[in-house]
Amino acid sequence: DQQVKQNSPSLSVQEGRISILNCDYTNSMFDYFLWYKKYPAEGPTFLISISSIKDKNEDGRFTVFLNKSAKHLSLHIVPSQPGDSAVYFCAASATQGAQKLVFGQGTRLTINP
Amino acid sequence: NAGVTQTPKFQVLKTGQSMTLQCAQDMNHNSMYWYRQDPGMGLRLIYYSASEGTTDKGEVPNGYNVSRLNKREFSLRLESAAPSQTSVYFCASSETDSYGYTFGSGTRLTVV
């Protein structure tokens, strides 16, 4: 039972354009959502997060949008840069205190020059 | 600042062998976690430790045991390795009230 789903295994975007990565969840108890970025042979690193009390959070070129009624969130990267090429994981949590994260399958983003 | 250190980085085991994956963090975090990453499955939680002295099962605990040796160290043991445990294993840590995990660089384990 995959509670957090990233249905696009890969995405290819031209440098300078917008990258949009999508994530769906099924557990209505999730109240905090995060995006992690992972380069080959490294561990995931935290990128941006959003609480369920908000519908948008922005940090520089990265913006996360949350649509609670659709149980959907997305990560926008504008403008996309070659260094953004990585695997992006969506994660969610429903636990106060233990902060256990449930991760999606990941989307491999490739930025083409 | 080392962050989260995992050893070894690579390991090949024969079916039935045992081994312990080591993890240490130097950020004084209370919570520590073990995840495995498999193609098409994302990161799945094996075990976690909310604080020193406590451990709990995650989504996929079968075939594994853990020890929270002290606040810094959280080890993962495979008593009798199986090919299905071939995976990349990540250790992570966080503050008690934080969702921002810090991950180690991973251990790539192959069981033949």
PDB file of C-alpha atoms in Angstrom:
ATOM      1  CA  ASP A   1       0.000   0.000   0.000  1.00  0.00           C
ATOM      2  CA  GLN A   2       1.917   2.996  -1.317  1.00  0.00           C
ATOM      3  CA  GLN A   3       0.704   5.958   0.754  1.00  0.00           C
ATOM      4  CA  VAL A   4       2.871   8.458  -1.115  1.00  0.00           C
ATOM      5  CA  LYS A   5       3.073   8.112  -4.876  1.00  0.00           C
ATOM      6  CA  GLN A   6       5.222   9.761  -7.489  1.00  0.00           C
ATOM      7  CA  ASN A   7       3.821   8.445 -10.740  1.00  0.00           C
ATOM      8  CA  SER A   8       6.496   9.858 -13.025  1.00  0.00           C
ATOM      9  CA  PRO A   9       9.743   7.876 -12.723  1.00  0.00           C
ATOM     10  CA  SER A  10      11.570  10.419 -14.860  1.00  0.00           C
ATOM     11  CA  LEU A  11      11.279  13.938 -16.238  1.00  0.00           C
ATOM     12  CA  SER A  12      13.404  15.772 -18.787  1.00  0.00           C
ATOM     13  CA  VAL A  13      13.362  19.598 -18.951  1.00  0.00           C
ATOM     14  CA  GLN A  14      15.252  22.206 -20.946  1.00  0.00           C
ATOM     15  CA  GLU A  15      17.624  24.439 -18.990  1.00  0.00           C
ATOM     16  CA  GLY A  16      15.926  27.703 -18.031  1.00  0.00           C
ATOM     17  CA  ARG A  17      12.412  26.287 -18.239  1.00  0.00           C
ATOM     18  CA  ILE A  18      10.139  25.270 -15.377  1.00  0.00           C
ATOM     19  CA  SER A  19      10.343  21.799 -13.854  1.00  0.00           C
ATOM     20  CA  ILE A  20       7.181  20.472 -12.198  1.00  0.00           C
ATOM     21  CA  LEU A  21       7.374  17.341 -10.086  1.00  0.00           C
ATOM     22  CA  ASN A  22       4.175  15.810  -8.768  1.00  0.00           C
ATOM     23  CA  CYS A  23       3.251  13.743  -5.737  1.00  0.00           C
ATOM     24  CA  ASP A  24      -0.023  12.214  -4.542  1.00  0.00           C
ATOM     25  CA  TYR A  25      -0.867  10.824  -1.126  1.00  0.00           C
ATOM     26  CA  THR A  26      -3.674   8.701   0.232  1.00  0.00           C
ATOM     27  CA  ASN A  27      -3.448   9.141   4.006  1.00  0.00           C
ATOM     28  CA  SER A  28      -5.619  12.092   5.075  1.00  0.00           C
ATOM     29  CA  MET A  29      -3.785  12.176   8.406  1.00  0.00           C
ATOM     30  CA  PHE A  30      -0.583  13.443   6.787  1.00  0.00           C
ATOM     31  CA  ASP A  31       0.018  16.980   8.003  1.00  0.00           C
ATOM     32  CA  TYR A  32       3.550  17.772   6.897  1.00  0.00           C
ATOM     33  CA  PHE A  33       5.171  17.325   3.501  1.00  0.00           C
ATOM     34  CA  LEU A  34       8.756  17.555   2.339  1.00  0.00           C
ATOM     35  CA  TRP A  35      10.859  17.261  -0.794  1.00  0.00           C
ATOM     36  CA  TYR A  36      14.313  15.701  -0.730  1.00  0.00           C
ATOM     37  CA  LYS A  37      16.922  15.784  -3.473  1.00  0.00           C
ATOM     38  CA  LYS A  38      19.381  12.960  -4.065  1.00  0.00           C
ATOM     39  CA  TYR A  39      22.537  12.852  -6.145  1.00  0.00           C
ATOM     40  CA  PRO A  40      24.153   9.508  -7.102  1.00  0.00           C
ATOM     41  CA  ALA A  41      26.217   7.885  -4.327  1.00  0.00           C
ATOM     42  CA  GLU A  42      24.976  10.420  -1.789  1.00  0.00           C
ATOM     43  CA  GLY A  43      22.221  10.445   0.784  1.00  0.00           C
ATOM     44  CA  PRO A  44      19.047  12.484   0.236  1.00  0.00           C
ATOM     45  CA  THR A  45      19.209  16.112   1.328  1.00  0.00           C
ATOM     46  CA  PHE A  46      16.286  18.201   2.531  1.00  0.00           C
ATOM     47  CA  LEU A  47      15.062  20.724  -0.030  1.00  0.00           C
ATOM     48  CA  ILE A  48      11.775  22.334   1.022  1.00  0.00           C
ATOM     49  CA  SER A  49       8.731  21.567   3.161  1.00  0.00           C
ATOM     50  CA  ILE A  50       5.139  22.645   3.706  1.00  0.00           C
ATOM     51  CA  SER A  51       2.684  22.298   6.551  1.00  0.00           C
ATOM     52  CA  SER A  52      -0.923  21.303   5.892  1.00  0.00           C
ATOM     53  CA  ILE A  53      -2.074  24.706   7.160  1.00  0.00           C
ATOM     54  CA  LYS A  54      -0.494  26.316   4.089  1.00  0.00           C
ATOM     55  CA  ASP A  55      -1.029  25.842   0.375  1.00  0.00           C
ATOM     56  CA  LYS A  56       2.256  27.293  -0.853  1.00  0.00           C
ATOM     57  CA  ASN A  57       5.819  27.661   0.351  1.00  0.00           C
ATOM     58  CA  GLU A  58       8.585  29.340  -1.611  1.00  0.00           C
ATOM     59  CA  ASP A  59      12.354  29.246  -1.209  1.00  0.00           C
ATOM     60  CA  GLY A  60      14.308  30.907  -3.996  1.00  0.00           C
ATOM     61  CA  ARG A  61      13.820  28.953  -7.211  1.00  0.00           C
ATOM     62  CA  PHE A  62      11.823  26.250  -5.425  1.00  0.00           C
ATOM     63  CA  THR A  63       8.096  26.412  -4.645  1.00  0.00           C
ATOM     64  CA  VAL A  64       5.952  23.672  -3.194  1.00  0.00           C
ATOM     65  CA  PHE A  65       2.175  23.730  -3.679  1.00  0.00           C
ATOM     66  CA  LEU A  66      -0.257  21.699  -1.589  1.00  0.00           C
ATOM     67  CA  ASN A  67      -3.828  20.857  -2.623  1.00  0.00           C
ATOM     68  CA  LYS A  68      -5.327  19.098   0.378  1.00  0.00           C
ATOM     69  CA  SER A  69      -8.689  18.371  -1.205  1.00  0.00           C
ATOM     70  CA  ALA A  70      -6.951  16.545  -4.061  1.00  0.00           C
ATOM     71  CA  LYS A  71      -4.279  15.063  -1.775  1.00  0.00           C
ATOM     72  CA  HIS A  72      -1.690  16.364  -4.190  1.00  0.00           C
ATOM     73  CA  LEU A  73       1.497  18.357  -3.934  1.00  0.00           C
ATOM     74  CA  SER A  74       3.928  19.604  -6.506  1.00  0.00           C
ATOM     75  CA  LEU A  75       7.417  21.044  -6.613  1.00  0.00           C
ATOM     76  CA  HIS A  76       8.167  23.824  -9.088  1.00  0.00           C
ATOM     77  CA  ILE A  77      11.734  24.716 -10.003  1.00  0.00           C
ATOM     78  CA  VAL A  78      12.148  27.971 -11.927  1.00  0.00           C
ATOM     79  CA  PRO A  79      14.423  28.445 -13.770  1.00  0.00           C
ATOM     80  CA  SER A  80      15.802  24.909 -14.017  1.00  0.00           C
ATOM     81  CA  GLN A  81      19.577  24.571 -13.934  1.00  0.00           C
ATOM     82  CA  PRO A  82      21.882  21.654 -14.855  1.00  0.00           C
ATOM     83  CA  GLY A  83      22.772  21.215 -11.165  1.00  0.00           C
ATOM     84  CA  ASP A  84      19.115  20.420 -10.482  1.00  0.00           C
ATOM     85  CA  SER A  85      19.533  17.068 -12.253  1.00  0.00           C
ATOM     86  CA  ALA A  86      18.924  14.540  -9.470  1.00  0.00           C
ATOM     87  CA  VAL A  87      16.316  12.199  -8.039  1.00  0.00           C
ATOM     88  CA  TYR A  88      13.590  14.006  -6.094  1.00  0.00           C
ATOM     89  CA  PHE A  89      11.674  12.277  -3.324  1.00  0.00           C
ATOM     90  CA  CYS A  90       8.379  13.470  -1.920  1.00  0.00           C
ATOM     91  CA  ALA A  91       7.811  12.610   1.765  1.00  0.00           C
ATOM     92  CA  ALA A  92       4.949  12.971   4.238  1.00  0.00           C
ATOM     93  CA  SER A  93       4.374  12.552   7.938  1.00  0.00           C
ATOM     94  CA  ALA A  94       1.325  12.026  10.135  1.00  0.00           C
ATOM     95  CA  THR A  95       3.150  11.552  13.398  1.00  0.00           C
ATOM     96  CA  GLN A  96       3.671  14.158  16.068  1.00  0.00           C
ATOM     97  CA  GLY A  97       6.855  13.546  18.035  1.00  0.00           C
ATOM     98  CA  ALA A  98       8.338  10.609  16.167  1.00  0.00           C
ATOM     99  CA  GLN A  99       8.556  12.422  12.825  1.00  0.00           C
ATOM    100  CA  LYS A 100       8.494   9.217  10.812  1.00  0.00           C
ATOM    101  CA  LEU A 101       8.561  10.082   7.143  1.00  0.00           C
ATOM    102  CA  VAL A 102       6.873   8.068   4.392  1.00  0.00           C
ATOM    103  CA  PHE A 103       8.621   8.509   1.046  1.00  0.00           C
ATOM    104  CA  GLY A 104       7.455   8.281  -2.535  1.00  0.00           C
ATOM    105  CA  GLN A 105       9.264   6.272  -5.207  1.00  0.00           C
ATOM    106  CA  GLY A 106      11.238   9.234  -6.517  1.00  0.00           C
ATOM    107  CA  THR A 107      11.384  11.095  -9.844  1.00  0.00           C
ATOM    108  CA  ARG A 108      14.632  11.388 -11.782  1.00  0.00           C
ATOM    109  CA  LEU A 109      14.903  14.936 -13.141  1.00  0.00           C
ATOM    110  CA  THR A 110      17.272  15.605 -16.023  1.00  0.00           C
ATOM    111  CA  ILE A 111      17.970  19.186 -17.078  1.00  0.00           C
ATOM    112  CA  ASN A 112      19.180  19.404 -20.665  1.00  0.00           C
ATOM    113  CA  PRO A 113      21.482  22.266 -21.772  1.00  0.00           C
TER     114      PRO A 113
ATOM    115  CA  ASN B   1      31.278  18.590  10.541  1.00  0.00           C
ATOM    116  CA  ALA B   2      30.802  14.911   9.592  1.00  0.00           C
ATOM    117  CA  GLY B   3      26.994  14.722  10.079  1.00  0.00           C
ATOM    118  CA  VAL B   4      25.881  11.105   9.689  1.00  0.00           C
ATOM    119  CA  THR B   5      28.568   8.511   8.983  1.00  0.00           C
ATOM    120  CA  GLN B   6      27.757   5.029   7.710  1.00  0.00           C
ATOM    121  CA  THR B   7      30.126   2.083   7.438  1.00  0.00           C
ATOM    122  CA  PRO B   8      30.818   0.163   5.325  1.00  0.00           C
ATOM    123  CA  LYS B   9      29.985   1.871   2.029  1.00  0.00           C
ATOM    124  CA  PHE B  10      29.855  -1.395   0.088  1.00  0.00           C
ATOM    125  CA  GLN B  11      29.413  -5.016   1.145  1.00  0.00           C
ATOM    126  CA  VAL B  12      28.834  -8.345  -0.566  1.00  0.00           C
ATOM    127  CA  LEU B  13      27.449 -11.172   1.552  1.00  0.00           C
ATOM    128  CA  LYS B  14      26.632 -14.779   0.870  1.00  0.00           C
ATOM    129  CA  THR B  15      23.133 -15.993   1.706  1.00  0.00           C
ATOM    130  CA  GLY B  16      22.970 -16.885   5.382  1.00  0.00           C
ATOM    131  CA  GLN B  17      25.877 -14.714   6.487  1.00  0.00           C
ATOM    132  CA  SER B  18      25.390 -12.047   9.127  1.00  0.00           C
ATOM    133  CA  MET B  19      26.632  -8.498   9.340  1.00  0.00           C
ATOM    134  CA  THR B  20      26.084  -5.213  11.149  1.00  0.00           C
ATOM    135  CA  LEU B  21      25.741  -1.859   9.434  1.00  0.00           C
ATOM    136  CA  GLN B  22      27.097   0.943  11.567  1.00  0.00           C
ATOM    137  CA  CYS B  23      25.752   4.491  11.818  1.00  0.00           C
ATOM    138  CA  ALA B  24      26.970   7.408  13.924  1.00  0.00           C
ATOM    139  CA  GLN B  25      25.881  11.050  14.065  1.00  0.00           C
ATOM    140  CA  ASP B  26      27.672  13.984  15.654  1.00  0.00           C
ATOM    141  CA  MET B  27      24.792  16.493  15.707  1.00  0.00           C
ATOM    142  CA  ASN B  28      23.401  15.504  19.113  1.00  0.00           C
ATOM    143  CA  HIS B  29      20.129  14.438  17.485  1.00  0.00           C
ATOM    144  CA  ASN B  30      17.666  12.430  19.548  1.00  0.00           C
ATOM    145  CA  SER B  31      16.011  10.476  16.723  1.00  0.00           C
ATOM    146  CA  MET B  32      17.664   8.036  14.324  1.00  0.00           C
ATOM    147  CA  TYR B  33      16.318   5.937  11.458  1.00  0.00           C
ATOM    148  CA  TRP B  34      17.215   3.130   9.077  1.00  0.00           C
ATOM    149  CA  TYR B  35      15.725   3.121   5.570  1.00  0.00           C
ATOM    150  CA  ARG B  36      16.275   0.908   2.566  1.00  0.00           C
ATOM    151  CA  GLN B  37      16.042   2.119  -1.016  1.00  0.00           C
ATOM    152  CA  ASP B  38      14.947  -0.215  -3.786  1.00  0.00           C
ATOM    153  CA  PRO B  39      14.192   0.590  -7.446  1.00  0.00           C
ATOM    154  CA  GLY B  40      10.578   1.666  -7.878  1.00  0.00           C
ATOM    155  CA  MET B  41       9.935   1.485  -4.123  1.00  0.00           C
ATOM    156  CA  GLY B  42      11.471   4.681  -2.839  1.00  0.00           C
ATOM    157  CA  LEU B  43      12.773   4.773   0.726  1.00  0.00           C
ATOM    158  CA  ARG B  44      11.109   2.416   3.196  1.00  0.00           C
ATOM    159  CA  LEU B  45      11.539   2.653   6.954  1.00  0.00           C
ATOM    160  CA  ILE B  46      13.043  -0.436   8.581  1.00  0.00           C
ATOM    161  CA  TYR B  47      13.444   0.672  12.218  1.00  0.00           C
ATOM    162  CA  TYR B  48      13.666   3.929  14.077  1.00  0.00           C
ATOM    163  CA  SER B  49      14.731   5.170  17.488  1.00  0.00           C
ATOM    164  CA  ALA B  50      12.913   8.201  18.829  1.00  0.00           C
ATOM    165  CA  SER B  51      15.419   8.605  21.641  1.00  0.00           C
ATOM    166  CA  GLU B  52      18.318   6.820  23.298  1.00  0.00           C
ATOM    167  CA  GLY B  53      17.138   3.542  24.762  1.00  0.00           C
ATOM    168  CA  THR B  54      14.066   3.121  22.546  1.00  0.00           C
ATOM    169  CA  THR B  55      13.572   1.395  19.204  1.00  0.00           C
ATOM    170  CA  ASP B  56      10.466   0.678  17.134  1.00  0.00           C
ATOM    171  CA  LYS B  57       9.598  -1.190  13.974  1.00  0.00           C
ATOM    172  CA  GLY B  58       8.964   0.610  10.756  1.00  0.00           C
ATOM    173  CA  GLU B  59       7.327  -0.564   7.542  1.00  0.00           C
ATOM    174  CA  VAL B  60       9.732  -3.424   6.655  1.00  0.00           C
ATOM    175  CA  PRO B  61      11.424  -4.743   9.856  1.00  0.00           C
ATOM    176  CA  ASN B  62      11.455  -8.490   9.088  1.00  0.00           C
ATOM    177  CA  GLY B  63      14.953  -9.951   8.911  1.00  0.00           C
ATOM    178  CA  TYR B  64      16.562  -7.040  10.760  1.00  0.00           C
ATOM    179  CA  ASN B  65      17.464  -6.075  14.297  1.00  0.00           C
ATOM    180  CA  VAL B  66      18.709  -2.742  15.625  1.00  0.00           C
ATOM    181  CA  SER B  67      20.610  -1.428  18.592  1.00  0.00           C
ATOM    182  CA  ARG B  68      20.672   2.169  19.826  1.00  0.00           C
ATOM    183  CA  LEU B  69      24.055   1.847  21.502  1.00  0.00           C
ATOM    184  CA  ASN B  70      24.087   5.429  22.776  1.00  0.00           C
ATOM    185  CA  LYS B  71      22.818   8.791  21.587  1.00  0.00           C
ATOM    186  CA  ARG B  72      25.334   8.872  18.710  1.00  0.00           C
ATOM    187  CA  GLU B  73      25.153   5.330  17.351  1.00  0.00           C
ATOM    188  CA  PHE B  74      22.370   3.247  15.804  1.00  0.00           C
ATOM    189  CA  SER B  75      23.323  -0.081  14.223  1.00  0.00           C
ATOM    190  CA  LEU B  76      21.365  -2.381  11.913  1.00  0.00           C
ATOM    191  CA  ARG B  77      22.013  -6.137  11.994  1.00  0.00           C
ATOM    192  CA  LEU B  78      21.173  -8.795   9.454  1.00  0.00           C
ATOM    193  CA  GLU B  79      21.318 -12.141  11.260  1.00  0.00           C
ATOM    194  CA  SER B  80      20.929 -14.355   8.190  1.00  0.00           C
ATOM    195  CA  ALA B  81      21.173 -12.396   4.963  1.00  0.00           C
ATOM    196  CA  ALA B  82      18.824 -13.185   2.072  1.00  0.00           C
ATOM    197  CA  PRO B  83      18.973 -12.040  -1.577  1.00  0.00           C
ATOM    198  CA  SER B  84      15.802  -9.995  -0.940  1.00  0.00           C
ATOM    199  CA  GLN B  85      17.888  -7.814   1.390  1.00  0.00           C
ATOM    200  CA  THR B  86      20.040  -6.634  -1.497  1.00  0.00           C
ATOM    201  CA  SER B  87      19.486  -2.888  -1.327  1.00  0.00           C
ATOM    202  CA  VAL B  88      20.978   0.488  -0.495  1.00  0.00           C
ATOM    203  CA  TYR B  89      20.643   1.242   3.201  1.00  0.00           C
ATOM    204  CA  PHE B  90      20.449   4.773   4.560  1.00  0.00           C
ATOM    205  CA  CYS B  91      20.762   5.912   8.135  1.00  0.00           C
ATOM    206  CA  ALA B  92      19.314   9.287   9.130  1.00  0.00           C
ATOM    207  CA  SER B  93      18.963  11.426  12.214  1.00  0.00           C
ATOM    208  CA  SER B  94      16.812  14.361  13.299  1.00  0.00           C
ATOM    209  CA  GLU B  95      15.910  16.532  16.237  1.00  0.00           C
ATOM    210  CA  THR B  96      12.851  15.349  18.149  1.00  0.00           C
ATOM    211  CA  ASP B  97      10.660  18.183  16.850  1.00  0.00           C
ATOM    212  CA  SER B  98      12.085  18.373  13.341  1.00  0.00           C
ATOM    213  CA  TYR B  99      11.104  16.705  10.092  1.00  0.00           C
ATOM    214  CA  GLY B 100      14.392  17.660   8.470  1.00  0.00           C
ATOM    215  CA  TYR B 101      16.342  14.426   8.417  1.00  0.00           C
ATOM    216  CA  THR B 102      20.088  14.362   7.827  1.00  0.00           C
ATOM    217  CA  PHE B 103      21.037  11.265   5.864  1.00  0.00           C
ATOM    218  CA  GLY B 104      24.275   9.350   5.621  1.00  0.00           C
ATOM    219  CA  SER B 105      25.726   8.519   2.215  1.00  0.00           C
ATOM    220  CA  GLY B 106      24.418   4.958   2.275  1.00  0.00           C
ATOM    221  CA  THR B 107      25.635   1.348   2.321  1.00  0.00           C
ATOM    222  CA  ARG B 108      25.216  -0.650  -0.870  1.00  0.00           C
ATOM    223  CA  LEU B 109      24.630  -4.265   0.162  1.00  0.00           C
ATOM    224  CA  THR B 110      24.532  -7.210  -2.247  1.00  0.00           C
ATOM    225  CA  VAL B 111      23.498 -10.663  -1.038  1.00  0.00           C
ATOM    226  CA  VAL B 112      24.393 -13.504  -3.412  1.00  0.00           C
TER     227      VAL B 112
END
